[in-house]
mmCIF file of C-alpha atoms and ligand atoms in Angstrom:
data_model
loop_
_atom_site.group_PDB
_atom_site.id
_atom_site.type_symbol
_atom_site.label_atom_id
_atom_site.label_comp_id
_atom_site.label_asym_id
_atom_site.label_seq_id
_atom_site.Cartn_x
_atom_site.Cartn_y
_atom_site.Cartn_z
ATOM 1 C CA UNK A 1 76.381 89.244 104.934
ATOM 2 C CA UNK A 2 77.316 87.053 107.677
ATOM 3 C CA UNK A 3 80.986 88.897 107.946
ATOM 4 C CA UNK A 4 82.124 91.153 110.684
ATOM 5 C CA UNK A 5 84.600 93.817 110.330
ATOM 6 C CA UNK A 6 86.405 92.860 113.526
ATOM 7 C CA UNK A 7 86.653 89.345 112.120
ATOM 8 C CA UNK A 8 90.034 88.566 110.700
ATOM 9 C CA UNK A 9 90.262 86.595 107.700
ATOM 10 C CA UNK A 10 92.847 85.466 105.468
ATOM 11 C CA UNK A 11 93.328 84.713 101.561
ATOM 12 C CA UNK A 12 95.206 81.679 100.420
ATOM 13 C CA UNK A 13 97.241 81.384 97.460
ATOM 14 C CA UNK A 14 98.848 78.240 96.651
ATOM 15 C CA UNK A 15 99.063 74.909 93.940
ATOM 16 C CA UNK A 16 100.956 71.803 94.199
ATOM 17 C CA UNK A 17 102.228 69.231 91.223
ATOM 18 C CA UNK A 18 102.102 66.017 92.562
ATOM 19 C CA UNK A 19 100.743 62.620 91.459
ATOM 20 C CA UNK A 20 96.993 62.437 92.687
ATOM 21 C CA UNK A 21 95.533 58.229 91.694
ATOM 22 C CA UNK A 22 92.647 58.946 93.067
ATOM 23 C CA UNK A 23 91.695 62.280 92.410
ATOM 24 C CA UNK A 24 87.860 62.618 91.944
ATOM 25 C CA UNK A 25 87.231 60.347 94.776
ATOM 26 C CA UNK A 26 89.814 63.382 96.835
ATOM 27 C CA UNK A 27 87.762 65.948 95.166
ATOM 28 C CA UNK A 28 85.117 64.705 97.277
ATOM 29 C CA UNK A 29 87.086 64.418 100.337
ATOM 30 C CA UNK A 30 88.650 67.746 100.095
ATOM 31 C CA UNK A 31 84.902 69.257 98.505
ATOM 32 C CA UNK A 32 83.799 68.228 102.419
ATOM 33 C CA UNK A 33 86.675 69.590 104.456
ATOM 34 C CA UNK A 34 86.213 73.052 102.914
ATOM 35 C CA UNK A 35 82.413 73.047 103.730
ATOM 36 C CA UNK A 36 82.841 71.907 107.166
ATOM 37 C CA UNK A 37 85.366 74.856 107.514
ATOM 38 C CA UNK A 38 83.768 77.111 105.991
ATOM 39 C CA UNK A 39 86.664 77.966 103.711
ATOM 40 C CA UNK A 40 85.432 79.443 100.142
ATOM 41 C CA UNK A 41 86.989 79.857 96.573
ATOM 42 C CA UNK A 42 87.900 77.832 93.686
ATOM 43 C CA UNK A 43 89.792 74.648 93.844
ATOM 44 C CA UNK A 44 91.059 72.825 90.966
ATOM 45 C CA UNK A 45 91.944 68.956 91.431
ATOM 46 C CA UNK A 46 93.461 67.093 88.625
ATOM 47 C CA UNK A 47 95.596 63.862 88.808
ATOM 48 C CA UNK A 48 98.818 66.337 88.125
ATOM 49 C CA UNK A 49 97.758 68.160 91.337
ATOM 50 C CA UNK A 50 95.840 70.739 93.302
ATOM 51 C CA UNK A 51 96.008 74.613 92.484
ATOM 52 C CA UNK A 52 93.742 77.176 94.609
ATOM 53 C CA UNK A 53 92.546 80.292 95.892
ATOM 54 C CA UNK A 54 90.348 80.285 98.907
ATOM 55 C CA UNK A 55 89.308 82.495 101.728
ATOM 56 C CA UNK A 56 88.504 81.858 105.553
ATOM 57 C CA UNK A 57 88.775 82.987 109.039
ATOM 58 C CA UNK A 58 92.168 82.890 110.153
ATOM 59 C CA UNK A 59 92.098 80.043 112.501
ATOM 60 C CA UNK A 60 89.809 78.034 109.459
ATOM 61 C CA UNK A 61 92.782 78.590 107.361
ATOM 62 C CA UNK A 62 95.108 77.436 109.453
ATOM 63 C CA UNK A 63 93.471 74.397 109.602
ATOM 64 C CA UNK A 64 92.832 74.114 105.990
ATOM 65 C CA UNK A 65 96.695 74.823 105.140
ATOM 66 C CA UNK A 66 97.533 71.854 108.353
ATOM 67 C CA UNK A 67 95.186 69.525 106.145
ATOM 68 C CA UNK A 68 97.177 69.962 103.093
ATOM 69 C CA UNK A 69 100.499 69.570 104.630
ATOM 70 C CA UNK A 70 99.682 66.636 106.480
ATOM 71 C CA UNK A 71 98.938 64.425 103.515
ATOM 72 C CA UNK A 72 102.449 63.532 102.194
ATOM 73 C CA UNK A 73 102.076 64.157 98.511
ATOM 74 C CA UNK A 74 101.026 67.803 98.941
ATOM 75 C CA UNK A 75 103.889 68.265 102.407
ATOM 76 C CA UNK A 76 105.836 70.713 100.193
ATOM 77 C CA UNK A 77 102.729 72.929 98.908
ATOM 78 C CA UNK A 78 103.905 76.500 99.563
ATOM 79 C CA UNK A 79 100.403 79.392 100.224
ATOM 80 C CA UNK A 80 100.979 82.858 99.411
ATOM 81 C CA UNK A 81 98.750 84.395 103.054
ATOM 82 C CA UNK A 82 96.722 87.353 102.475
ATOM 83 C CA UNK A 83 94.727 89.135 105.029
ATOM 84 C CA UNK A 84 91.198 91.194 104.705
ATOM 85 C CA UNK A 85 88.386 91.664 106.632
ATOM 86 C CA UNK A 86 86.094 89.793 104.825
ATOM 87 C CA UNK A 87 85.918 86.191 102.969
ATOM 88 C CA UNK A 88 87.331 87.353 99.040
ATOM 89 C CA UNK A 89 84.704 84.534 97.515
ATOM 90 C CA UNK A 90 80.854 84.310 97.763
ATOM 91 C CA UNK A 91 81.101 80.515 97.230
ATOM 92 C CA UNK A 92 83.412 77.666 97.078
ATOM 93 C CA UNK A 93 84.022 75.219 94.172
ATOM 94 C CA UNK A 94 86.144 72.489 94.059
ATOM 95 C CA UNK A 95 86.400 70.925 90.854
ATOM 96 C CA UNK A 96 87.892 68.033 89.166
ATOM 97 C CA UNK A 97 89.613 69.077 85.442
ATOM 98 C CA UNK A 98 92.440 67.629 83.624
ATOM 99 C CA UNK A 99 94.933 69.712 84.765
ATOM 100 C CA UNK A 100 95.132 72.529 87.243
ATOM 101 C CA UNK A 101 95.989 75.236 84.968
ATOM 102 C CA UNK A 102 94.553 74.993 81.215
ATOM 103 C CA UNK A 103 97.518 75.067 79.629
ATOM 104 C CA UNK A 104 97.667 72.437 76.456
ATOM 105 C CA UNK A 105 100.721 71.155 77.924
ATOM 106 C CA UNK A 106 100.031 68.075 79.455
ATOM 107 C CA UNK A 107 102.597 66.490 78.972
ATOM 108 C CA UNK A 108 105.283 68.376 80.821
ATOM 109 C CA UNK A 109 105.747 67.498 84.446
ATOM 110 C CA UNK A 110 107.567 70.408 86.387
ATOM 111 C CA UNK A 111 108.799 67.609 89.071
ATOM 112 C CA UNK A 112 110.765 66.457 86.016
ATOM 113 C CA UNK A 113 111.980 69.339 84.208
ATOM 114 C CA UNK A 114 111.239 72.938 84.800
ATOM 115 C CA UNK A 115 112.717 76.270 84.870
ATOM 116 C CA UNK A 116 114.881 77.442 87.711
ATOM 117 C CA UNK A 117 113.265 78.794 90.739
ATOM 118 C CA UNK A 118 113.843 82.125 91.601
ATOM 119 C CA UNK A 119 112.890 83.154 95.323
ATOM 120 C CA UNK A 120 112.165 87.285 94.992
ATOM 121 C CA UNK A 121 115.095 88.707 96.591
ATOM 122 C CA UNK A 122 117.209 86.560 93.671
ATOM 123 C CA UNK A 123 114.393 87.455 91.022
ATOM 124 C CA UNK A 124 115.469 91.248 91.879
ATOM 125 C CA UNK A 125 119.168 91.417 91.667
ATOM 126 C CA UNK A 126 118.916 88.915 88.595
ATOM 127 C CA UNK A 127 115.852 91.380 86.836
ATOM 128 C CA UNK A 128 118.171 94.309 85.825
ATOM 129 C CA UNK A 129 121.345 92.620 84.544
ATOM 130 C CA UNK A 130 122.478 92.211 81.067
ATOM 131 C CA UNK A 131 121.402 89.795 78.644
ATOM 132 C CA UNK A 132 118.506 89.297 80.744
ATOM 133 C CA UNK A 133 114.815 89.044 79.339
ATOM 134 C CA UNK A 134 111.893 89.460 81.985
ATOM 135 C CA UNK A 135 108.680 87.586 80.446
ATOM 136 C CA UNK A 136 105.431 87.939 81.028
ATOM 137 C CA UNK A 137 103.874 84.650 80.541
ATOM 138 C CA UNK A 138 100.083 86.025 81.721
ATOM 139 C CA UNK A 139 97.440 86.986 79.252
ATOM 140 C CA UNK A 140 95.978 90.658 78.011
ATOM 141 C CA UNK A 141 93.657 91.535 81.054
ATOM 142 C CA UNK A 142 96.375 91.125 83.362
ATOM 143 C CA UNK A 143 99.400 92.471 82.006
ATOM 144 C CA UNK A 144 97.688 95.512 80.827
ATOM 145 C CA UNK A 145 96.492 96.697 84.477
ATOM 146 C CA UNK A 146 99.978 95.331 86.091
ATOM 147 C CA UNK A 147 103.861 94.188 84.866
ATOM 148 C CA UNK A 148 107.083 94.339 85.547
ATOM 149 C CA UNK A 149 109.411 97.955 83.933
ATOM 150 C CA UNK A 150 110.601 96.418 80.920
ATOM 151 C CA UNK A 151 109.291 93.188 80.687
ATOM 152 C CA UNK A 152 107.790 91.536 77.596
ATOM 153 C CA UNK A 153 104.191 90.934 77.543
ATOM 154 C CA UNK A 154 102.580 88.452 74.995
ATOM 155 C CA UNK A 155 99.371 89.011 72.927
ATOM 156 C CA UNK A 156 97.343 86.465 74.112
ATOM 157 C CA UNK A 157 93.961 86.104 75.828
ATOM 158 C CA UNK A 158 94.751 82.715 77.375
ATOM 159 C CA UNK A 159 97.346 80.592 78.926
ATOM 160 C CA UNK A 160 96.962 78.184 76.027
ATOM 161 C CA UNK A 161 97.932 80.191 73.932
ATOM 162 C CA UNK A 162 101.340 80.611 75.195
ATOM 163 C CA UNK A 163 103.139 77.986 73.248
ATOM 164 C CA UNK A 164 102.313 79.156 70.092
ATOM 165 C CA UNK A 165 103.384 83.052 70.837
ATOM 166 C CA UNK A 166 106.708 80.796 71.866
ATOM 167 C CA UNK A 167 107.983 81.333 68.045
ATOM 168 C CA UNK A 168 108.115 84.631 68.139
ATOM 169 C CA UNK A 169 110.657 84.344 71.039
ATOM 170 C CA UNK A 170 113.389 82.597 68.698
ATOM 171 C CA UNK A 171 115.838 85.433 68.696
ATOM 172 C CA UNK A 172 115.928 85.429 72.536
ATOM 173 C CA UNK A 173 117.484 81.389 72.851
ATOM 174 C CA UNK A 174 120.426 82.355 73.897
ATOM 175 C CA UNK A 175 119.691 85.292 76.336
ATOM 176 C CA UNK A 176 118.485 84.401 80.319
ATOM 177 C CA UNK A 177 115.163 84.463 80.345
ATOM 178 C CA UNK A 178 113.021 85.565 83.637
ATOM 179 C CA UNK A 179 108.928 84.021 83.866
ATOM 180 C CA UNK A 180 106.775 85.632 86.196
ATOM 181 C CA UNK A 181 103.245 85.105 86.536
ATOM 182 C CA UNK A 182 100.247 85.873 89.439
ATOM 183 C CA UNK A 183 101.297 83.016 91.851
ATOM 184 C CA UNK A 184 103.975 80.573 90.456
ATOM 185 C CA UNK A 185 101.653 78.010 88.667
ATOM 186 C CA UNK A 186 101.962 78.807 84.917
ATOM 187 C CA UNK A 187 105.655 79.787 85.322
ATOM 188 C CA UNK A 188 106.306 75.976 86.126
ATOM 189 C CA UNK A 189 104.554 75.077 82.732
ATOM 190 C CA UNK A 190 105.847 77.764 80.754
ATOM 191 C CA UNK A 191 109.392 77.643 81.406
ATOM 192 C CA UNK A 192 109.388 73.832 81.070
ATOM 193 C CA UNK A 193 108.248 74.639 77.563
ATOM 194 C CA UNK A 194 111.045 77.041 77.361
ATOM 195 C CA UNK A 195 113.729 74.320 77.873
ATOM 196 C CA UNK A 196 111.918 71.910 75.742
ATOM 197 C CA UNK A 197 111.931 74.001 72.539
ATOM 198 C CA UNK A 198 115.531 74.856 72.916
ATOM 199 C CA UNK A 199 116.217 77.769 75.548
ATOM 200 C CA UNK A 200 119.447 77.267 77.449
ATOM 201 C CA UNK A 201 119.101 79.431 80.576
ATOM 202 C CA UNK A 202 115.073 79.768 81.791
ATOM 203 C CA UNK A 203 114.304 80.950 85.284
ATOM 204 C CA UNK A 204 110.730 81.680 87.095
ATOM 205 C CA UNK A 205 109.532 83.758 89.492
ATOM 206 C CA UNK A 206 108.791 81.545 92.440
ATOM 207 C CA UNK A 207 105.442 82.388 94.036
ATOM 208 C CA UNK A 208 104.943 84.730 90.957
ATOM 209 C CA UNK A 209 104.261 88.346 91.856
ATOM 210 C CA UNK A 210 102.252 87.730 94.608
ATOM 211 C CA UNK A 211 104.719 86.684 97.299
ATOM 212 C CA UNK A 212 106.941 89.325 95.434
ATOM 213 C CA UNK A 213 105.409 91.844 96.409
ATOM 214 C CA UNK A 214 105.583 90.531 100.091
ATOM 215 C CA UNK A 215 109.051 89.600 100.051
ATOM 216 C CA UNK A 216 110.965 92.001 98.236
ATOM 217 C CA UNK A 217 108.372 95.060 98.290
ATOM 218 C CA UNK A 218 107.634 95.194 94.996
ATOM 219 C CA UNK A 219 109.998 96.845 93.469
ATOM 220 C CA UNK A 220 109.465 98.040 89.500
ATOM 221 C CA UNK A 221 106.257 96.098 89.520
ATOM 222 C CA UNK A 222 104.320 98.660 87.754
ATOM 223 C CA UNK A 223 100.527 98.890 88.349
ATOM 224 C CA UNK A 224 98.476 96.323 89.806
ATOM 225 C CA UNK A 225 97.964 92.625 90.378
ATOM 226 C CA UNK A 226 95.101 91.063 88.553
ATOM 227 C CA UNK A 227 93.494 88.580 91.170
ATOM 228 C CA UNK A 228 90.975 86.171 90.729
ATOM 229 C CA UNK A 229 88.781 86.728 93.773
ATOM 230 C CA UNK A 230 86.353 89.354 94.658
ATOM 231 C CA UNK A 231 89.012 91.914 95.387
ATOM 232 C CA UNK A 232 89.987 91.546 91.594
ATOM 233 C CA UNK A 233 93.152 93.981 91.736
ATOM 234 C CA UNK A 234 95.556 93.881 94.350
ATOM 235 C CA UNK A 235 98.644 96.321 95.352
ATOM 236 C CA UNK A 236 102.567 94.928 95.015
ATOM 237 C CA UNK A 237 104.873 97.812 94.819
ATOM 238 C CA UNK A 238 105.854 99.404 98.088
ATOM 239 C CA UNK A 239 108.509 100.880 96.758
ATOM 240 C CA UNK A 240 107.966 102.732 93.522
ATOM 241 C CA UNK A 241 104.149 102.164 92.465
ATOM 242 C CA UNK A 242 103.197 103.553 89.519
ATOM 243 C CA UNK A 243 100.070 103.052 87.010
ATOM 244 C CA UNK A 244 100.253 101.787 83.903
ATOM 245 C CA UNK A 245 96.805 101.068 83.146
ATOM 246 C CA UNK A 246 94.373 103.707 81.196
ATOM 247 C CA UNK A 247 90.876 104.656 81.931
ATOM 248 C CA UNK A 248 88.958 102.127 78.632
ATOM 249 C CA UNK A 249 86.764 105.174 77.940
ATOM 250 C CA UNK A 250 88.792 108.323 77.623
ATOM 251 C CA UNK A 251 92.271 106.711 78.097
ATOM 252 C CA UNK A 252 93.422 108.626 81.238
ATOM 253 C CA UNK A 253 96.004 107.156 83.649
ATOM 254 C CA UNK A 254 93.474 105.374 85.495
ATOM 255 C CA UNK A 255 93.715 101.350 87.970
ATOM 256 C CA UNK A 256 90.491 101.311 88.719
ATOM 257 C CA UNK A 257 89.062 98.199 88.273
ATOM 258 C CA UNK A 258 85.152 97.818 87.364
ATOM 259 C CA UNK A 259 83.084 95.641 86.722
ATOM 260 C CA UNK A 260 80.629 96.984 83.511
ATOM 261 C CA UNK A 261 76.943 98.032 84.942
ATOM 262 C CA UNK A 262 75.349 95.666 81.787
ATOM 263 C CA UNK A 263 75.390 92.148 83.495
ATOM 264 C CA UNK A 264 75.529 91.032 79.884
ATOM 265 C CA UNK A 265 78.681 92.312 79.273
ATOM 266 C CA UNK A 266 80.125 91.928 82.874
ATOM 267 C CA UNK A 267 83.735 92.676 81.776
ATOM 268 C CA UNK A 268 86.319 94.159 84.013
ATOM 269 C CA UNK A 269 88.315 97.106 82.714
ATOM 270 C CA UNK A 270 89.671 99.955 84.460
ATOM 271 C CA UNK A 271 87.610 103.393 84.016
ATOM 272 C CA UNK A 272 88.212 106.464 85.848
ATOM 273 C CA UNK A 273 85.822 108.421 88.522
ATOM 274 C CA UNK A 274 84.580 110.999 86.116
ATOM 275 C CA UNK A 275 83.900 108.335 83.297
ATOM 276 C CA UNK A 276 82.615 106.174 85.415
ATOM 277 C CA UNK A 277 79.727 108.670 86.539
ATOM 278 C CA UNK A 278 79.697 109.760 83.302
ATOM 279 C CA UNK A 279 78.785 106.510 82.205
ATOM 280 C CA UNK A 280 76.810 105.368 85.359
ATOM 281 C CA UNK A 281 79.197 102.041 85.691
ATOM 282 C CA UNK A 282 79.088 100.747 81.903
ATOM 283 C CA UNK A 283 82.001 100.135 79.699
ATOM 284 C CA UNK A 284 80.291 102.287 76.425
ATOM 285 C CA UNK A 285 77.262 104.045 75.788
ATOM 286 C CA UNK A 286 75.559 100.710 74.457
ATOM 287 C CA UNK A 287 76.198 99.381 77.502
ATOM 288 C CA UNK A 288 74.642 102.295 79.603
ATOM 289 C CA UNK A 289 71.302 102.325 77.542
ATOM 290 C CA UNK A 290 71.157 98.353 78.213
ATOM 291 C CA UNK A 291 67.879 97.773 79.921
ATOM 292 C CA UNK A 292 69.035 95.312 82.220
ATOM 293 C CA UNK A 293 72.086 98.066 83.675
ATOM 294 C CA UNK A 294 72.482 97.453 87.330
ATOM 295 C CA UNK A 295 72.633 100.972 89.463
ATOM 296 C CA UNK A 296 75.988 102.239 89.548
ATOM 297 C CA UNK A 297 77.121 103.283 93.553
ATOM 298 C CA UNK A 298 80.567 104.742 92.569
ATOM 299 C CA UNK A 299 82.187 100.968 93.559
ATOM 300 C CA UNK A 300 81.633 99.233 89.801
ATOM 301 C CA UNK A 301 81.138 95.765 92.407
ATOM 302 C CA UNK A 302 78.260 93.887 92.138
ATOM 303 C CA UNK A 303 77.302 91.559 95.043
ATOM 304 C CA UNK A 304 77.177 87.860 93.279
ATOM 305 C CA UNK A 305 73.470 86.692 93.606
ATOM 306 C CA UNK A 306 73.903 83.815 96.077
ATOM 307 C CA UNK A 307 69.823 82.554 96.156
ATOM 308 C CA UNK A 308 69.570 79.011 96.405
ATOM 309 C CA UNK A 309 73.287 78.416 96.917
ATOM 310 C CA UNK A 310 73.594 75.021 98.540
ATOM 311 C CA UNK A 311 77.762 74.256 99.496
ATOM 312 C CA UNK A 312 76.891 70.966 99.899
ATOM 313 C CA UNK A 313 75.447 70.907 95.837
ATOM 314 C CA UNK A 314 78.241 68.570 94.060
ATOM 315 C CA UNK A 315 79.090 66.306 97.078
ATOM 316 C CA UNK A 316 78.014 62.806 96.967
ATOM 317 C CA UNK A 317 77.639 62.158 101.033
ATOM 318 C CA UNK A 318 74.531 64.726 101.771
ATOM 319 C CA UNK A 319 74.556 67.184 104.544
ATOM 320 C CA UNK A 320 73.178 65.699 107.761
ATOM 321 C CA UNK A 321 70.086 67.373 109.827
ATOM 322 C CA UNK A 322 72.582 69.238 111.744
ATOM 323 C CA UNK A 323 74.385 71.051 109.204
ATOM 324 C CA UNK A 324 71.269 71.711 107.173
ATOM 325 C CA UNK A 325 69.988 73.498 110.237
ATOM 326 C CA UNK A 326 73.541 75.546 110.875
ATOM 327 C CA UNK A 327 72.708 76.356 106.701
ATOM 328 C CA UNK A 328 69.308 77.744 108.086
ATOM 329 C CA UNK A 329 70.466 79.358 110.551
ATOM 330 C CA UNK A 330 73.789 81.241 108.719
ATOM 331 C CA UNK A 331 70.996 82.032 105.677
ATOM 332 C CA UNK A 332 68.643 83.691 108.108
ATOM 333 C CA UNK A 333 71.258 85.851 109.439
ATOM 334 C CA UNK A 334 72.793 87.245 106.082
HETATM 335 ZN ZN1 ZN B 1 87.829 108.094 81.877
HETATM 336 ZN ZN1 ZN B 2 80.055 96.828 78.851
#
């Protein structure tokens, strides 16, 4: 790889509702300024807005956060700024969907009607009071390996299924109820649901648990933050950490995160040292006597294969000479 250890990079978190008319032909535009910056991640563009998680250099994300704020329909986009010593993507994708967080509720618009925002210091006086309900509006994988003491977590394996798990929240109409989620985004959807089917008092987490855990420490966030970069868990409490999560073969106390040896099965569950020796990386003994099991090297991270990745690929204006020689020249050095 092309990254240095000295380097210092950073690891943007951020999404924006706003009206976007033209938004495929800004895919496009915004597709470009991320190549020529070399910022990486996933980008989703919709004509409710832009939600994202890239990486870059420092001084490359500074200029990528200037570009946003300068164009006046994303001016009040907040980024959650991480820092690590390498890029936390292997590519970047910027992609044009329907909305920026699959959510089956289109039709809400948080610049209309949404819950109350919450900034973290407020989110923690507010969290232990009376009458108060924390909810957990993220799905399975997450909340098993990270939540809030005391909060209510939802059987569901997707955000879109949120609304309908909303009916077996009846009893709690009358009682404040707290959203939290990874980095703000759902929380706007969720508790605008909230109000619409009949709940008085609805407040979210603003910035979700991610700038929580850099504002206010932390505090009673037990376990760890799912993340949806290469890093895939990330530490929030300062103050009290704990774990929560178990080990998925022999159901020890156990956060840490890997990725299962069989490529076929790929999934991402927590499983301790031993077991994960024991088991040379996979999730179950089918998994170890898969054929196709990729050597285990104690990390359960597999470097993405990135042969024949073009950044370029998806962009309507092609790369001049120039930039397909700096491609060359980066590919020869990694
Ligand atoms: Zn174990
Ligand atoms: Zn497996």
């Amino acid at each position: 790889m092309e990254e240095n250890k000295n380097k210092d990079y950073s690891i943007l978190l951020y999404y924006c509702y706003a009206k976007i008319e033209d938004a495929e032909q800004y895919r496009e535009e915004h597709h470009l300024f991320c190549v020529e910056n070399n910022i990486r991640g996933r980008i989703i563009i919709s004509d409710e807005g832009l939600n994202g998680t890239v990486s870059g250099l420092k001084e490359d994300c500074e200029k990528y956060m200037a570009y946003i704020h300068a164009d006046p329909r994303f001016a009040k986009t907040e980024f959650k700024i991480d820092h690590h010593d390498k890029h936390a993507f292997t590519k970047i994708h910027v992609r044009y969907k329907p909305e920026i967080v699959h959510s089956s509720l289109r039709h809400l618009d948080p610049n209309v009607k949404t819950g109350k925002h919450l900034e973290p210091e407020e989110f923690k006086k507010l969290k232990d009071q009376e009458d108060v309900v924390i909810l957990d509006v993220r799905s399975n994988y997450e909340h098993e390996l990270g939540r809030f003491k005391n909060a209510l977590t939802l059987d569901i394996d997707n955000f879109r299924d949120f609304p309908q798990k909303v009916k077996e929240l009846e009893h709690l109409k009358n009682k404040k109820v707290l959203t939290y989620c990874t980095g703000g985004i759902k929380c706007e959807k969720a508790s605008a649901f909230l109000l619409e089917q009949g709940f008085e008092d609805v407040y979210q987490l603003h910035g979700g648990i991610i700038k929580y855990g850099m504002e206010a420490g932390g505090e009673d966030f037990e376990g760890k933050c799912y993340v949806f970069d290469n890093r895939i868990a990330v530490d929030v409490n300062k103050v009290n950490p704990t774990i929560v999560s178990e080990c998925h073969i022999c159901g020890t106390k156990s956060d840490r995160m890997v990725n299962c040896a069989n490529p076929t099965c790929n999934i991402h569950v927590p499983i301790c040292e031993n077991c994960g020796w024991e088991y040379e990386g996979a999730c179950s003994s089918e998994c170890k006597g898969n054929p196709e099991k990729r050597p285990y090297d104690g990390t359960g991270y597999y470097q993405k294969n990135t042969n024949g990745y073009n950044p370029y690929k998806g962009l309507h204006r092609k790369p001049d000479k120039e930039q397909i020689q700096k491609l060359h020249g980066e590919a020869s050095h990694s």
